[in-house]
mmCIF file of C-alpha atoms in Angstrom:
data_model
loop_
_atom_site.group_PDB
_atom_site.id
_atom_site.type_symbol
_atom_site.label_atom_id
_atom_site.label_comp_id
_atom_site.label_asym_id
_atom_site.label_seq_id
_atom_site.Cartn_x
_atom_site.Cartn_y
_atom_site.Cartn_z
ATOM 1 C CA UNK A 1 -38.037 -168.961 70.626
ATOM 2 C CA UNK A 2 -36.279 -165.738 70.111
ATOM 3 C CA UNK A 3 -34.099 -165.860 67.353
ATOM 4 C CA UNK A 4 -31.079 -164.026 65.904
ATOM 5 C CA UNK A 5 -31.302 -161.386 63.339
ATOM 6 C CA UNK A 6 -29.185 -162.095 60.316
ATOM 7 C CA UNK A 7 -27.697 -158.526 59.536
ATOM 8 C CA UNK A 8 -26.170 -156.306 56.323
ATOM 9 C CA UNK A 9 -23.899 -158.789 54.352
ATOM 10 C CA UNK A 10 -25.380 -162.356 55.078
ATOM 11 C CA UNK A 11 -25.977 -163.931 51.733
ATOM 12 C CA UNK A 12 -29.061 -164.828 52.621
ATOM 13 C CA UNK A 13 -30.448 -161.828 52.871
ATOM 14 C CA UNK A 14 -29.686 -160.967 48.660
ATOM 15 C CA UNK A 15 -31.496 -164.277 48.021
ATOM 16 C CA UNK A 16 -35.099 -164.649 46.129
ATOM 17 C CA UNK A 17 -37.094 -165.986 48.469
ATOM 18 C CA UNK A 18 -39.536 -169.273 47.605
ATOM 19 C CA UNK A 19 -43.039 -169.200 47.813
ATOM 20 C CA UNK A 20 -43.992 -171.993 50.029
ATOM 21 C CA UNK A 21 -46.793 -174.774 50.837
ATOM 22 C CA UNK A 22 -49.641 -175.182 53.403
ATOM 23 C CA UNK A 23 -47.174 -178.559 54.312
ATOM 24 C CA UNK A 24 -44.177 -176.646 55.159
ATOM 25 C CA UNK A 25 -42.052 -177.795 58.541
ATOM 26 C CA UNK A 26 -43.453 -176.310 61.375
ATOM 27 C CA UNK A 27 -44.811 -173.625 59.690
ATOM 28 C CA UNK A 28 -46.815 -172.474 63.263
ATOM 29 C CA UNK A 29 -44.118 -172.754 64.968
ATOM 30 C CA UNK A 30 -41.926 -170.403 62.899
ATOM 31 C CA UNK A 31 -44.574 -168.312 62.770
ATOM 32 C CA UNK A 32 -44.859 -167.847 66.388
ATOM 33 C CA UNK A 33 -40.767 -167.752 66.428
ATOM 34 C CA UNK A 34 -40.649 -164.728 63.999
ATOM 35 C CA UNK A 35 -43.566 -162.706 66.249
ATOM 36 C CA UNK A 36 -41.386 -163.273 69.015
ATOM 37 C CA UNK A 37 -38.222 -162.262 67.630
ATOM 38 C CA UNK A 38 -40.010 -159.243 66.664
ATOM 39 C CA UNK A 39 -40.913 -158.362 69.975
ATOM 40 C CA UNK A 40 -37.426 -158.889 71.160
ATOM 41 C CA UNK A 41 -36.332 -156.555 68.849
ATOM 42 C CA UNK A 42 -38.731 -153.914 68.784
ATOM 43 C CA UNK A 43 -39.539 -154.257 65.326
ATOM 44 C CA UNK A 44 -42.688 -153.729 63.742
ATOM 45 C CA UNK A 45 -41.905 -156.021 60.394
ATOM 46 C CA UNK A 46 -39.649 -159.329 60.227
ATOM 47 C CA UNK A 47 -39.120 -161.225 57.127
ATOM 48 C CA UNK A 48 -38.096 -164.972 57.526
ATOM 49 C CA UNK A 49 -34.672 -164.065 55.066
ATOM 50 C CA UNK A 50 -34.216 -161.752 58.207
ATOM 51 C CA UNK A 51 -33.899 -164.692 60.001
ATOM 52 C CA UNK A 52 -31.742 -166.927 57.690
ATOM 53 C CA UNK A 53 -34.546 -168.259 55.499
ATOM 54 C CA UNK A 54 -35.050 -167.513 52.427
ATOM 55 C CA UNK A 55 -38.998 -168.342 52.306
ATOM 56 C CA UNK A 56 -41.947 -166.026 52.057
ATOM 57 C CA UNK A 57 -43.267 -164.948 54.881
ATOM 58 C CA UNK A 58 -43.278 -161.720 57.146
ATOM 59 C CA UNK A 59 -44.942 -161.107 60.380
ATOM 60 C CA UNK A 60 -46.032 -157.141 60.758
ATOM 61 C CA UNK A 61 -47.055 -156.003 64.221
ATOM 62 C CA UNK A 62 -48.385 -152.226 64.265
ATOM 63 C CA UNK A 63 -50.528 -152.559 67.416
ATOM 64 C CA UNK A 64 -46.718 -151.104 69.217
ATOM 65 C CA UNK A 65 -47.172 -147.800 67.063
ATOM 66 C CA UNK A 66 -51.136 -147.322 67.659
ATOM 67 C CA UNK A 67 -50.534 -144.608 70.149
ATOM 68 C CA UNK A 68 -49.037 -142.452 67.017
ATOM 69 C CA UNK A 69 -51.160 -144.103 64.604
ATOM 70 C CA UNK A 70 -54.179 -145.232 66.056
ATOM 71 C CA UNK A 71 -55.994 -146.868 62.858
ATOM 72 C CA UNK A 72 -53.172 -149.862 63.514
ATOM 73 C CA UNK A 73 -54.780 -150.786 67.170
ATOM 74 C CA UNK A 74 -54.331 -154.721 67.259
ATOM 75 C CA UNK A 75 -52.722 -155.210 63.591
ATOM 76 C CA UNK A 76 -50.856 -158.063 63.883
ATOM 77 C CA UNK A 77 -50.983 -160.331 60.504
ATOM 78 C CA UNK A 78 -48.557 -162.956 59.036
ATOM 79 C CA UNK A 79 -48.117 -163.034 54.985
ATOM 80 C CA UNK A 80 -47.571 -165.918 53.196
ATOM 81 C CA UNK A 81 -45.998 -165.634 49.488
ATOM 82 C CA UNK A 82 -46.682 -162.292 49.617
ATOM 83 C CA UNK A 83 -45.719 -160.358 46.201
ATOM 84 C CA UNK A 84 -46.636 -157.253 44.984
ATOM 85 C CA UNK A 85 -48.652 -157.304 41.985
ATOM 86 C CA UNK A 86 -49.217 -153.627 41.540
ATOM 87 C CA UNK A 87 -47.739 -150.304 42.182
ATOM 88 C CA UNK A 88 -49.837 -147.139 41.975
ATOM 89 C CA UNK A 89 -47.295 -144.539 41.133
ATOM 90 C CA UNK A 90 -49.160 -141.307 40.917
ATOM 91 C CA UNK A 91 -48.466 -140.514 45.058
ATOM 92 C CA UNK A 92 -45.044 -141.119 46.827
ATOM 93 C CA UNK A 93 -43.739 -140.290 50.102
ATOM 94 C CA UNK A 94 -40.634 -139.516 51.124
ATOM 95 C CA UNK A 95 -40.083 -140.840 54.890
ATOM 96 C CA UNK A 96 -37.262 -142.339 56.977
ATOM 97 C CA UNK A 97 -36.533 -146.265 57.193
ATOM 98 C CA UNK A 98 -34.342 -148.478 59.474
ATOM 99 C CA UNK A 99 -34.533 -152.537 59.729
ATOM 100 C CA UNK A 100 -33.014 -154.435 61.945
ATOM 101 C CA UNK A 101 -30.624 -155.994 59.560
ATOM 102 C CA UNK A 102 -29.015 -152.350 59.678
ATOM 103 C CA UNK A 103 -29.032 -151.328 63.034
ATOM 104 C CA UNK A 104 -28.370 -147.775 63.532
ATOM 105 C CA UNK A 105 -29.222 -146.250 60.105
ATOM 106 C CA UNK A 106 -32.069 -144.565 58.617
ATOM 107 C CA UNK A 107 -32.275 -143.397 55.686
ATOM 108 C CA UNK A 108 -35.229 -141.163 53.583
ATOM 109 C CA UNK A 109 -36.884 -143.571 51.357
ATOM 110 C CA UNK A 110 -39.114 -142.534 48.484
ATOM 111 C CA UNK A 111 -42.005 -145.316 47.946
ATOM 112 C CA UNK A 112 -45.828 -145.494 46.281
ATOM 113 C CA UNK A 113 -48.206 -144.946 48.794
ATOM 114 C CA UNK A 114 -50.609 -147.465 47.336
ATOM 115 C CA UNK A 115 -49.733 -151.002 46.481
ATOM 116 C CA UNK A 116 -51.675 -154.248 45.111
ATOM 117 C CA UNK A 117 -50.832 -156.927 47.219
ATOM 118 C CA UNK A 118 -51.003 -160.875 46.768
ATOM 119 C CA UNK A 119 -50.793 -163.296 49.991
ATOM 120 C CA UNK A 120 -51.986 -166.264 52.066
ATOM 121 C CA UNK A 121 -52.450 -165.557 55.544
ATOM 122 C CA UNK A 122 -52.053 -168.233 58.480
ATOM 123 C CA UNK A 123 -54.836 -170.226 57.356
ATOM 124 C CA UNK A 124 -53.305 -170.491 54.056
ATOM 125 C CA UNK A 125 -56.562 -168.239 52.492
ATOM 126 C CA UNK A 126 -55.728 -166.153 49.340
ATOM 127 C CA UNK A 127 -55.778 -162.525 49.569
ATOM 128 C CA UNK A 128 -55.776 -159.988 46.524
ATOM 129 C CA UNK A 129 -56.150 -156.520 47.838
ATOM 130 C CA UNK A 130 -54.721 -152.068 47.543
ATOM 131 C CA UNK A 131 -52.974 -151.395 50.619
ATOM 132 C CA UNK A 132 -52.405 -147.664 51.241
ATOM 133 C CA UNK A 133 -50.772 -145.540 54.010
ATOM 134 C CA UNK A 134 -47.869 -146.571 56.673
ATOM 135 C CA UNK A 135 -48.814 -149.986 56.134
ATOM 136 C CA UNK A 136 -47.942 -150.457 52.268
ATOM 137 C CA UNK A 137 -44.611 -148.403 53.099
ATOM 138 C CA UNK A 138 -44.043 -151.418 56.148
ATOM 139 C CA UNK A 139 -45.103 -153.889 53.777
ATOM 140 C CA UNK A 140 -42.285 -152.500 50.723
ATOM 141 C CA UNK A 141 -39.830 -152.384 53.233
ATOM 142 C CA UNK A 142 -40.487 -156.102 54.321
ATOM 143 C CA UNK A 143 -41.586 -157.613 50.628
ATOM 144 C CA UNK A 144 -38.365 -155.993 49.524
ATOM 145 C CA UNK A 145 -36.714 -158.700 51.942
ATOM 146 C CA UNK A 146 -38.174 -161.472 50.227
ATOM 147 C CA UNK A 147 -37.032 -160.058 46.992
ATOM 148 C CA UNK A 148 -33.262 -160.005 48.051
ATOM 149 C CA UNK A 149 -33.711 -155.943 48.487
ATOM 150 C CA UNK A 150 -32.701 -153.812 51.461
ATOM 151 C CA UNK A 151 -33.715 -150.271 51.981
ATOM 152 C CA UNK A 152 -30.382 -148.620 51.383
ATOM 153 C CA UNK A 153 -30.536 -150.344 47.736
ATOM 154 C CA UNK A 154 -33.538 -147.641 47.127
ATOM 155 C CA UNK A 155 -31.611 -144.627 48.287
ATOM 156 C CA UNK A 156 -29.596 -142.007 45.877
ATOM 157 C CA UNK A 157 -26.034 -143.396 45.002
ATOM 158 C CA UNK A 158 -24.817 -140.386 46.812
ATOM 159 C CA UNK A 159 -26.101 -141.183 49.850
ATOM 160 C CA UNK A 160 -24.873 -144.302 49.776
ATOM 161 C CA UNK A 161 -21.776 -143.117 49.207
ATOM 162 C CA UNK A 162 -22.012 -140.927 52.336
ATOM 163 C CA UNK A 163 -23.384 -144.012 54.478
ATOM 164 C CA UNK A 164 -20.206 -146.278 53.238
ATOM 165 C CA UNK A 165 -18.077 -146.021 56.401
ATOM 166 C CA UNK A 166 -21.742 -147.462 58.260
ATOM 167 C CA UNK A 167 -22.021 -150.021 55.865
ATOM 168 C CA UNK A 168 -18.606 -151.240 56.262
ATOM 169 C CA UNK A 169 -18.796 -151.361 60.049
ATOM 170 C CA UNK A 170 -21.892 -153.593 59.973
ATOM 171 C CA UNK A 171 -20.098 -156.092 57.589
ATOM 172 C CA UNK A 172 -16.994 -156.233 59.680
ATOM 173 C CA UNK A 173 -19.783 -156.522 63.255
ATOM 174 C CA UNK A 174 -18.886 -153.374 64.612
ATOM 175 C CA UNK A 175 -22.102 -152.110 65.779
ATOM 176 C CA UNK A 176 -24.346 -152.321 68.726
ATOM 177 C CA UNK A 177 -28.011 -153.089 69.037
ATOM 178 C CA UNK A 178 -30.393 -154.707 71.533
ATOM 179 C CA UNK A 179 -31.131 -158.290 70.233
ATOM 180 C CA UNK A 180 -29.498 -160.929 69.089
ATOM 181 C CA UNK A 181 -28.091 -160.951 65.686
ATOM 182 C CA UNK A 182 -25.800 -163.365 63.140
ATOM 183 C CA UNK A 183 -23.270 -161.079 61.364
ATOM 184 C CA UNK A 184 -21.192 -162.380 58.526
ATOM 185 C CA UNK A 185 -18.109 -164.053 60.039
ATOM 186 C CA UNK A 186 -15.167 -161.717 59.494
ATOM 187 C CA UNK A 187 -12.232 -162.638 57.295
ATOM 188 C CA UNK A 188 -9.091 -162.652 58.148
#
């Protein structure tokens, strides 16, 4: 079931999320419901706070960028109270971001290029492992979600100051995308 996207200025998406258990509701069934979404969407990382709950776990699909980056062919993988244990500063990059809880901006991002990871995947197995490359920038981006982070919150005050007006616009729904989305309900 496709699902809508919970964008810039739902609570939910400020929250910490909780780790969870191998007995959690339908925990298959959201799984399948977030790698659907994300195909909706054209995504290539969903985080379930993206999606109004505030539990840890993120789908990542990369197989839809392996033309560019062919090392991702078939890399599809679900995390499961995924934190970051580790960062290894000594090599950043400086690339654009967007998410889908901000359509239409992108913004230069500075991140480590090599992160320790801790997860369960689908079969609820522990994983410790260094992730490097394009997918520990995805997997930032996404952890940040489940940390009550959003990638403008790791840009210079200055250009946040300059993307304001956009900001403002996507907490009042004034913006246009191609799936479904749940904006914060305007006051009046």
């Amino acid at each position: 079931m496709i699902l809508p996207i919970y964008t810039y200025g739902q609570p939910v998406l400020r929250k910490v999320a909780e780790d969870i258990t191998a007995d959690y509701p339908q925990l298959k069934e959201l799984i399948n419901n977030m790698y659907e979404t994300l195909a909706e969407s054209e995504g290539i990382g969903l985080a379930a706070p993206q999606i109004g709950l505030a539990v840890r776990v993120v789908v990542i699909d990369l197989d839809v960028i392996s033309e560019d980056l062919p090392e991702y062919k078939g890399y599809k993988k679900v995390f499961i109270n995924a934190h970051i244990v580790e960062y290894d500063e000594t090599k950043t990059d400086t690339s654009e971001e967007g998410c889908l809880s901000l359509p239409a901006i992108h913004e230069k991002v500075t991140r480590p290029t090599r992160i320790r990871v801790q997860y369960l995947d689908e079969e609820m197995n522990a994983h410790d492992e260094w992730v490097e490359g394009y997918l520990a920038r995805v997997m930032q981006h996404e952890f940040d979600h489940l940390d009550g982070k959003v990638f403008v919150d790791r840009i210079s005050p200055l250009r946040k100051q300059l993307i304001k007006n956009k900001l403002k616009s996507l907490l009042q729904g004034r913006f246009r995308c191609g799936y479904k989305t749940k904006t914060v309900p305007v006051r009046r």
